[in-house]
PDB file of N, CA and C in Angstrom:
ATOM      1  N   MET I   7      89.423  93.959  93.505  1.00 54.00           N
ATOM      2  CA  MET I   7      89.640  95.662  93.279  1.00 54.00           C
ATOM      3  C   MET I   7      88.804  96.097  94.046  1.00 54.00           C
ATOM      4  N   ILE I   8      89.117  97.149  95.194  1.00 59.00           N
ATOM      5  CA  ILE I   8      88.148  97.976  95.836  1.00 59.00           C
ATOM      6  C   ILE I   8      88.078  99.049  95.312  1.00 59.00           C
ATOM      7  N   THR I   9      86.861  99.568  94.850  1.00 68.00           N
ATOM      8  CA  THR I   9      86.337 100.703  94.310  1.00 68.00           C
ATOM      9  C   THR I   9      85.502 101.373  95.313  1.00 68.00           C
ATOM     10  N   GLY I  10      85.386 102.694  94.982  1.00 79.00           N
ATOM     11  CA  GLY I  10      84.967 103.913  95.625  1.00 79.00           C
ATOM     12  C   GLY I  10      85.914 104.607  96.289  1.00 79.00           C
ATOM     13  N   ASN I  11      86.025 104.381  97.490  1.00 83.00           N
ATOM     14  CA  ASN I  11      86.885 105.340  98.303  1.00 83.00           C
ATOM     15  C   ASN I  11      88.441 105.107  97.878  1.00 83.00           C
ATOM     16  N   PRO I  12      89.316 106.390  97.560  1.00 80.00           N
ATOM     17  CA  PRO I  12      90.573 106.388  97.214  1.00 80.00           C
ATOM     18  C   PRO I  12      91.402 106.001  98.230  1.00 80.00           C
ATOM     19  N   LEU I  13      91.066 106.228  99.838  1.00 80.00           N
ATOM     20  CA  LEU I  13      91.868 105.758 100.744  1.00 80.00           C
ATOM     21  C   LEU I  13      92.146 104.213 100.805  1.00 80.00           C
ATOM     22  N   TRP I  14      91.014 103.781 100.648  1.00 82.00           N
ATOM     23  CA  TRP I  14      91.094 102.298 100.751  1.00 82.00           C
ATOM     24  C   TRP I  14      91.673 101.496  99.609  1.00 82.00           C
ATOM     25  N   PHE I  15      91.646 102.253  98.484  1.00 81.00           N
ATOM     26  CA  PHE I  15      92.407 101.728  97.236  1.00 81.00           C
ATOM     27  C   PHE I  15      93.981 101.569  97.611  1.00 81.00           C
ATOM     28  N   PHE I  16      94.415 102.996  98.166  1.00 80.00           N
ATOM     29  CA  PHE I  16      95.579 102.797  98.517  1.00 80.00           C
ATOM     30  C   PHE I  16      96.212 102.097  99.751  1.00 80.00           C
ATOM     31  N   ILE I  17      95.479 101.965 100.571  1.00 81.00           N
ATOM     32  CA  ILE I  17      95.577 101.025 101.754  1.00 81.00           C
ATOM     33  C   ILE I  17      96.051  99.616 101.211  1.00 81.00           C
ATOM     34  N   TYR I  18      94.807  99.112 100.592  1.00 85.00           N
ATOM     35  CA  TYR I  18      94.822  97.846  99.849  1.00 85.00           C
ATOM     36  C   TYR I  18      96.002  97.489  99.001  1.00 85.00           C
ATOM     37  N   ASN I  19      96.124  98.276  98.151  1.00 85.00           N
ATOM     38  CA  ASN I  19      97.428  98.127  97.020  1.00 85.00           C
ATOM     39  C   ASN I  19      98.652  98.670  97.720  1.00 85.00           C
ATOM     40  N   TYR I  20      98.786  99.585  98.448  1.00 86.00           N
ATOM     41  CA  TYR I  20     100.460  99.804  99.000  1.00 86.00           C
ATOM     42  C   TYR I  20     100.745  99.445 100.245  1.00 86.00           C
ATOM     43  N   GLY I  21      99.768  99.221 101.185  1.00 88.00           N
ATOM     44  CA  GLY I  21      99.857  98.598 102.573  1.00 88.00           C
ATOM     45  C   GLY I  21     100.775  99.459 103.230  1.00 88.00           C
ATOM     46  N   LEU I  22     101.739  99.303 103.843  1.00 88.00           N
ATOM     47  CA  LEU I  22     102.833 100.046 104.864  1.00 88.00           C
ATOM     48  C   LEU I  22     103.685 101.311 103.993  1.00 88.00           C
ATOM     49  N   LEU I  23     103.577 101.329 102.601  1.00 89.00           N
ATOM     50  CA  LEU I  23     104.499 102.095 102.150  1.00 89.00           C
ATOM     51  C   LEU I  23     103.695 103.521 102.132  1.00 89.00           C
ATOM     52  N   VAL I  24     102.643 103.949 101.913  1.00 87.00           N
ATOM     53  CA  VAL I  24     102.030 105.312 102.083  1.00 87.00           C
ATOM     54  C   VAL I  24     102.371 105.872 103.729  1.00 87.00           C
ATOM     55  N   PRO I  25     102.324 104.958 104.684  1.00 88.00           N
ATOM     56  CA  PRO I  25     102.491 105.533 105.855  1.00 88.00           C
ATOM     57  C   PRO I  25     104.033 105.907 105.908  1.00 88.00           C
ATOM     58  N   LEU I  26     104.893 105.217 105.510  1.00 90.00           N
ATOM     59  CA  LEU I  26     106.189 104.995 105.802  1.00 90.00           C
ATOM     60  C   LEU I  26     106.774 106.359 105.029  1.00 90.00           C
ATOM     61  N   ILE I  27     106.117 106.504 103.631  1.00 90.00           N
ATOM     62  CA  ILE I  27     106.728 107.771 102.845  1.00 90.00           C
ATOM     63  C   ILE I  27     105.956 108.926 103.672  1.00 90.00           C
ATOM     64  N   LEU I  28     104.892 109.186 103.981  1.00 91.00           N
ATOM     65  CA  LEU I  28     104.438 110.261 104.945  1.00 91.00           C
ATOM     66  C   LEU I  28     105.437 110.659 106.135  1.00 91.00           C
ATOM     67  N   TRP I  29     105.793 109.457 106.771  1.00 93.00           N
ATOM     68  CA  TRP I  29     106.450 109.503 108.051  1.00 93.00           C
ATOM     69  C   TRP I  29     107.771 110.390 107.850  1.00 93.00           C
ATOM     70  N   THR I  30     108.242 109.561 106.818  1.00 93.00           N
ATOM     71  CA  THR I  30     109.712 110.095 106.077  1.00 93.00           C
ATOM     72  C   THR I  30     109.872 111.564 105.842  1.00 93.00           C
ATOM     73  N   LEU I  31     108.653 111.907 105.373  1.00 92.00           N
ATOM     74  CA  LEU I  31     108.401 113.230 104.647  1.00 92.00           C
ATOM     75  C   LEU I  31     108.346 114.381 106.066  1.00 92.00           C
ATOM     76  N   ILE I  32     107.559 113.689 106.866  1.00 94.00           N
ATOM     77  CA  ILE I  32     107.336 114.462 107.989  1.00 94.00           C
ATOM     78  C   ILE I  32     108.355 114.558 109.057  1.00 94.00           C
ATOM     79  N   GLU I  33     109.601 113.666 108.997  1.00 94.00           N
ATOM     80  CA  GLU I  33     110.555 113.893 109.936  1.00 94.00           C
ATOM     81  C   GLU I  33     111.628 114.900 109.024  1.00 94.00           C
ATOM     82  N   VAL I  34     111.673 114.697 107.655  1.00 93.00           N
ATOM     83  CA  VAL I  34     112.659 115.471 106.906  1.00 93.00           C
ATOM     84  C   VAL I  34     112.296 116.817 107.370  1.00 93.00           C
ATOM     85  N   ILE I  35     111.004 116.955 106.868  1.00 94.00           N
ATOM     86  CA  ILE I  35     110.634 118.389 107.398  1.00 94.00           C
ATOM     87  C   ILE I  35     111.024 119.206 108.834  1.00 94.00           C
ATOM     88  N   ARG I  36     110.714 118.079 109.868  1.00 95.00           N
ATOM     89  CA  ARG I  36     110.894 118.578 111.149  1.00 95.00           C
ATOM     90  C   ARG I  36     112.245 118.825 111.357  1.00 95.00           C
ATOM     91  N   LYS I  37     112.985 118.049 110.529  1.00 92.00           N
ATOM     92  CA  LYS I  37     114.676 118.157 110.813  1.00 92.00           C
ATOM     93  C   LYS I  37     115.148 119.296 110.041  1.00 92.00           C
ATOM     94  N   LYS I  38     114.393 119.802 109.132  1.00 92.00           N
ATOM     95  CA  LYS I  38     114.878 121.108 108.100  1.00 92.00           C
ATOM     96  C   LYS I  38     115.916 120.176 107.694  1.00 92.00           C
ATOM     97  N   ASP I  39     115.857 119.295 107.046  1.00 90.00           N
ATOM     98  CA  ASP I  39     116.991 118.569 106.181  1.00 90.00           C
ATOM     99  C   ASP I  39     117.057 118.907 104.399  1.00 90.00           C
ATOM    100  N   ARG I  40     117.362 120.007 104.163  1.00 93.00           N
ATOM    101  CA  ARG I  40     117.043 120.450 102.642  1.00 93.00           C
ATOM    102  C   ARG I  40     117.367 119.441 101.530  1.00 93.00           C
ATOM    103  N   GLU I  41     118.815 118.571 101.746  1.00 92.00           N
ATOM    104  CA  GLU I  41     119.348 117.785 100.724  1.00 92.00           C
ATOM    105  C   GLU I  41     118.098 116.809 100.586  1.00 92.00           C
ATOM    106  N   ARG I  42     117.988 116.023 101.645  1.00 92.00           N
ATOM    107  CA  ARG I  42     116.720 114.939 101.666  1.00 92.00           C
ATOM    108  C   ARG I  42     115.742 115.645 101.097  1.00 92.00           C
ATOM    109  N   LEU I  43     115.341 116.588 101.398  1.00 93.00           N
ATOM    110  CA  LEU I  43     113.894 117.380 100.999  1.00 93.00           C
ATOM    111  C   LEU I  43     113.848 117.617  99.422  1.00 93.00           C
ATOM    112  N   LEU I  44     114.890 117.995  99.008  1.00 93.00           N
ATOM    113  CA  LEU I  44     115.272 118.202  97.684  1.00 93.00           C
ATOM    114  C   LEU I  44     115.292 116.878  96.625  1.00 93.00           C
ATOM    115  N   ILE I  45     115.212 115.544  97.374  1.00 91.00           N
ATOM    116  CA  ILE I  45     115.274 114.502  96.776  1.00 91.00           C
ATOM    117  C   ILE I  45     113.511 114.030  96.881  1.00 91.00           C
ATOM    118  N   LEU I  46     113.196 114.219  97.950  1.00 92.00           N
ATOM    119  CA  LEU I  46     111.817 113.422  98.391  1.00 92.00           C
ATOM    120  C   LEU I  46     110.820 114.201  97.537  1.00 92.00           C
ATOM    121  N   GLY I  47     110.829 115.644  97.516  1.00 92.00           N
ATOM    122  CA  GLY I  47     109.834 116.411  96.741  1.00 92.00           C
ATOM    123  C   GLY I  47     109.528 116.179  95.302  1.00 92.00           C
ATOM    124  N   PRO I  48     110.568 116.056  94.483  1.00 93.00           N
ATOM    125  CA  PRO I  48     110.271 116.004  93.290  1.00 93.00           C
ATOM    126  C   PRO I  48     109.834 114.144  92.931  1.00 93.00           C
ATOM    127  N   ALA I  49     110.443 113.835  93.772  1.00 93.00           N
ATOM    128  CA  ALA I  49     109.898 112.314  93.649  1.00 93.00           C
ATOM    129  C   ALA I  49     108.589 111.957  93.871  1.00 93.00           C
ATOM    130  N   LEU I  50     108.217 112.422  95.121  1.00 92.00           N
ATOM    131  CA  LEU I  50     106.860 112.762  95.418  1.00 92.00           C
ATOM    132  C   LEU I  50     105.854 113.324  94.407  1.00 92.00           C
ATOM    133  N   GLY I  51     106.409 114.653  94.095  1.00 93.00           N
ATOM    134  CA  GLY I  51     105.479 115.237  93.078  1.00 93.00           C
ATOM    135  C   GLY I  51     105.255 114.894  91.850  1.00 93.00           C
ATOM    136  N   SER I  52     106.616 113.730  91.439  1.00 91.00           N
ATOM    137  CA  SER I  52     106.311 113.160  90.016  1.00 91.00           C
ATOM    138  C   SER I  52     105.186 112.076  90.169  1.00 91.00           C
ATOM    139  N   TYR I  53     105.495 111.274  91.382  1.00 89.00           N
ATOM    140  CA  TYR I  53     104.514 110.060  91.492  1.00 89.00           C
ATOM    141  C   TYR I  53     103.223 110.793  91.658  1.00 89.00           C
ATOM    142  N   ILE I  54     102.891 111.705  92.112  1.00 88.00           N
ATOM    143  CA  ILE I  54     101.358 112.084  92.379  1.00 88.00           C
ATOM    144  C   ILE I  54     100.951 112.153  90.753  1.00 88.00           C
ATOM    145  N   VAL I  55     101.813 113.272  90.314  1.00 90.00           N
ATOM    146  CA  VAL I  55     101.503 113.703  88.858  1.00 90.00           C
ATOM    147  C   VAL I  55     101.072 112.691  87.915  1.00 90.00           C
ATOM    148  N   LEU I  56     101.914 111.240  87.933  1.00 87.00           N
ATOM    149  CA  LEU I  56     101.769 110.221  87.293  1.00 87.00           C
ATOM    150  C   LEU I  56     100.711 109.460  87.514  1.00 87.00           C
ATOM    151  N   LEU I  57      99.765 109.738  88.847  1.00 85.00           N
ATOM    152  CA  LEU I  57      98.568 109.007  89.038  1.00 85.00           C
ATOM    153  C   LEU I  57      97.535 109.250  88.205  1.00 85.00           C
ATOM    154  N   PHE I  58      97.757 110.900  87.759  1.00 87.00           N
ATOM    155  CA  PHE I  58      96.683 111.119  86.998  1.00 87.00           C
ATOM    156  C   PHE I  58      96.688 111.555  85.377  1.00 87.00           C
ATOM    157  N   LEU I  59      98.370 111.548  85.138  1.00 88.00           N
ATOM    158  CA  LEU I  59      98.617 111.981  84.023  1.00 88.00           C
ATOM    159  C   LEU I  59      99.134 110.650  83.018  1.00 88.00           C
ATOM    160  N   MET I  60      98.771 110.402  82.078  1.00 87.00           N
ATOM    161  CA  MET I  60      99.191 109.114  80.974  1.00 87.00           C
ATOM    162  C   MET I  60     100.094 109.613  80.150  1.00 87.00           C
ATOM    163  N   LEU I  61     101.420 109.385  80.311  1.00 86.00           N
ATOM    164  CA  LEU I  61     102.705 109.644  79.076  1.00 86.00           C
ATOM    165  C   LEU I  61     102.482 108.988  78.064  1.00 86.00           C
ATOM    166  N   ALA I  62     101.970 107.464  77.935  1.00 84.00           N
ATOM    167  CA  ALA I  62     102.134 107.034  76.589  1.00 84.00           C
ATOM    168  C   ALA I  62     100.614 106.032  76.757  1.00 84.00           C
ATOM    169  N   PRO I  63     100.355 105.691  75.516  1.00 86.00           N
ATOM    170  CA  PRO I  63      99.017 104.844  75.605  1.00 86.00           C
ATOM    171  C   PRO I  63      99.546 103.395  76.205  1.00 86.00           C
ATOM    172  N   TRP I  64     100.349 102.858  76.730  1.00 83.00           N
ATOM    173  CA  TRP I  64     100.606 101.665  77.030  1.00 83.00           C
ATOM    174  C   TRP I  64     100.974 102.076  78.702  1.00 83.00           C
ATOM    175  N   ASP I  65     100.138 100.946  79.422  1.00 79.00           N
ATOM    176  CA  ASP I  65     100.244 101.217  80.917  1.00 79.00           C
ATOM    177  C   ASP I  65     101.617 100.698  81.420  1.00 79.00           C
ATOM    178  N   TRP I  66     102.640  99.927  80.684  1.00 83.00           N
ATOM    179  CA  TRP I  66     103.473  99.424  81.103  1.00 83.00           C
ATOM    180  C   TRP I  66     104.517 100.739  80.962  1.00 83.00           C
ATOM    181  N   ASP I  67     104.742 101.461  80.378  1.00 84.00           N
ATOM    182  CA  ASP I  67     105.189 102.464  80.209  1.00 84.00           C
ATOM    183  C   ASP I  67     105.026 103.821  81.062  1.00 84.00           C
ATOM    184  N   ASN I  68     104.270 103.686  81.549  1.00 84.00           N
ATOM    185  CA  ASN I  68     103.715 104.864  82.606  1.00 84.00           C
ATOM    186  C   ASN I  68     103.633 104.411  83.989  1.00 84.00           C
ATOM    187  N   THR I  69     103.828 102.866  84.198  1.00 86.00           N
ATOM    188  CA  THR I  69     104.103 102.219  85.501  1.00 86.00           C
ATOM    189  C   THR I  69     105.721 102.390  85.778  1.00 86.00           C
ATOM    190  N   LYS I  70     106.372 102.029  84.449  1.00 89.00           N
ATOM    191  CA  LYS I  70     108.038 102.131  84.863  1.00 89.00           C
ATOM    192  C   LYS I  70     108.332 103.575  85.128  1.00 89.00           C
ATOM    193  N   VAL I  71     107.628 105.031  84.756  1.00 88.00           N
ATOM    194  CA  VAL I  71     108.092 106.055  85.192  1.00 88.00           C
ATOM    195  C   VAL I  71     107.966 106.168  86.676  1.00 88.00           C
ATOM    196  N   MET I  72     106.582 105.644  86.973  1.00 88.00           N
ATOM    197  CA  MET I  72     106.220 105.582  88.513  1.00 88.00           C
ATOM    198  C   MET I  72     107.148 104.593  89.405  1.00 88.00           C
ATOM    199  N   VAL I  73     107.219 103.561  88.775  1.00 91.00           N
ATOM    200  CA  VAL I  73     108.451 102.676  89.769  1.00 91.00           C
ATOM    201  C   VAL I  73     109.677 103.460  90.079  1.00 91.00           C
ATOM    202  N   TRP I  74     110.053 104.063  88.778  1.00 91.00           N
ATOM    203  CA  TRP I  74     111.604 105.230  89.060  1.00 91.00           C
ATOM    204  C   TRP I  74     111.270 106.135  90.293  1.00 91.00           C
ATOM    205  N   SER I  75     110.112 106.464  90.362  1.00 90.00           N
ATOM    206  CA  SER I  75     109.885 107.698  91.308  1.00 90.00           C
ATOM    207  C   SER I  75     110.003 107.041  92.732  1.00 90.00           C
ATOM    208  N   LEU I  76     109.308 105.746  92.705  1.00 90.00           N
ATOM    209  CA  LEU I  76     109.274 104.962  94.106  1.00 90.00           C
ATOM    210  C   LEU I  76     110.661 104.789  94.449  1.00 90.00           C
ATOM    211  N   PHE I  77     111.839 104.303  93.364  1.00 92.00           N
ATOM    212  CA  PHE I  77     113.029 103.949  93.493  1.00 92.00           C
ATOM    213  C   PHE I  77     113.792 105.245  94.445  1.00 92.00           C
ATOM    214  N   MET I  78     113.313 106.258  93.889  1.00 90.00           N
ATOM    215  CA  MET I  78     114.181 107.575  94.628  1.00 90.00           C
ATOM    216  C   MET I  78     113.446 107.527  95.936  1.00 90.00           C
ATOM    217  N   LEU I  79     112.283 107.186  96.483  1.00 90.00           N
ATOM    218  CA  LEU I  79     112.236 107.338  97.794  1.00 90.00           C
ATOM    219  C   LEU I  79     112.670 106.077  98.751  1.00 90.00           C
ATOM    220  N   PHE I  80     112.730 105.175  98.260  1.00 91.00           N
ATOM    221  CA  PHE I  80     113.232 103.893  98.939  1.00 91.00           C
ATOM    222  C   PHE I  80     114.563 104.286  99.962  1.00 91.00           C
ATOM    223  N   PRO I  81     115.429 104.683  99.501  1.00 91.00           N
ATOM    224  CA  PRO I  81     116.735 104.889 100.060  1.00 91.00           C
ATOM    225  C   PRO I  81     116.864 106.301 101.046  1.00 91.00           C
ATOM    226  N   MET I  82     115.655 106.919 101.106  1.00 89.00           N
ATOM    227  CA  MET I  82     115.340 108.046 101.939  1.00 89.00           C
ATOM    228  C   MET I  82     114.593 107.654 102.949  1.00 89.00           C
ATOM    229  N   ILE I  83     113.603 106.482 102.684  1.00 90.00           N
ATOM    230  CA  ILE I  83     112.809 105.702 104.023  1.00 90.00           C
ATOM    231  C   ILE I  83     113.775 105.040 104.574  1.00 90.00           C
ATOM    232  N   GLY I  84     115.045 104.381 104.009  1.00 91.00           N
ATOM    233  CA  GLY I  84     115.735 103.865 104.919  1.00 91.00           C
ATOM    234  C   GLY I  84     116.823 104.387 105.725  1.00 91.00           C
ATOM    235  N   GLU I  85     117.229 105.778 105.382  1.00 90.00           N
ATOM    236  CA  GLU I  85     117.935 106.760 105.927  1.00 90.00           C
ATOM    237  C   GLU I  85     117.287 107.508 106.930  1.00 90.00           C
ATOM    238  N   VAL I  86     116.007 107.917 106.697  1.00 90.00           N
ATOM    239  CA  VAL I  86     115.526 108.437 107.847  1.00 90.00           C
ATOM    240  C   VAL I  86     114.702 107.732 108.892  1.00 90.00           C
ATOM    241  N   ILE I  87     114.041 106.964 108.479  1.00 87.00           N
ATOM    242  CA  ILE I  87     113.037 105.768 109.243  1.00 87.00           C
ATOM    243  C   ILE I  87     113.632 104.803 110.128  1.00 87.00           C
ATOM    244  N   LEU I  88     114.327 104.091 109.073  1.00 80.00           N
ATOM    245  CA  LEU I  88     114.707 102.781 109.454  1.00 80.00           C
ATOM    246  C   LEU I  88     116.023 102.500 110.258  1.00 80.00           C
ATOM    247  N   ALA I  89     117.070 103.879 109.811  1.00 74.00           N
ATOM    248  CA  ALA I  89     118.483 103.834 110.632  1.00 74.00           C
ATOM    249  C   ALA I  89     118.222 103.856 111.893  1.00 74.00           C
TER     250      ALA I  89
END
């Protein structure tokens, strides 16, 4: 595990997912696609909040909610970037 710099933590654990999400967000904002932004915004917001907030004393319960946030992002990445 990499300690210290949070940027290296995300690169090590998420790989290309973070740049793909940022690229998708930039493209949606650039194209002013309100429908996709209304899906991306809450999904990213809830994921970022859940990085710092613990909903239950068990790690697995928190991880499940974070995974559902990521599942909301995957179709957007497919539609905006990979299409």
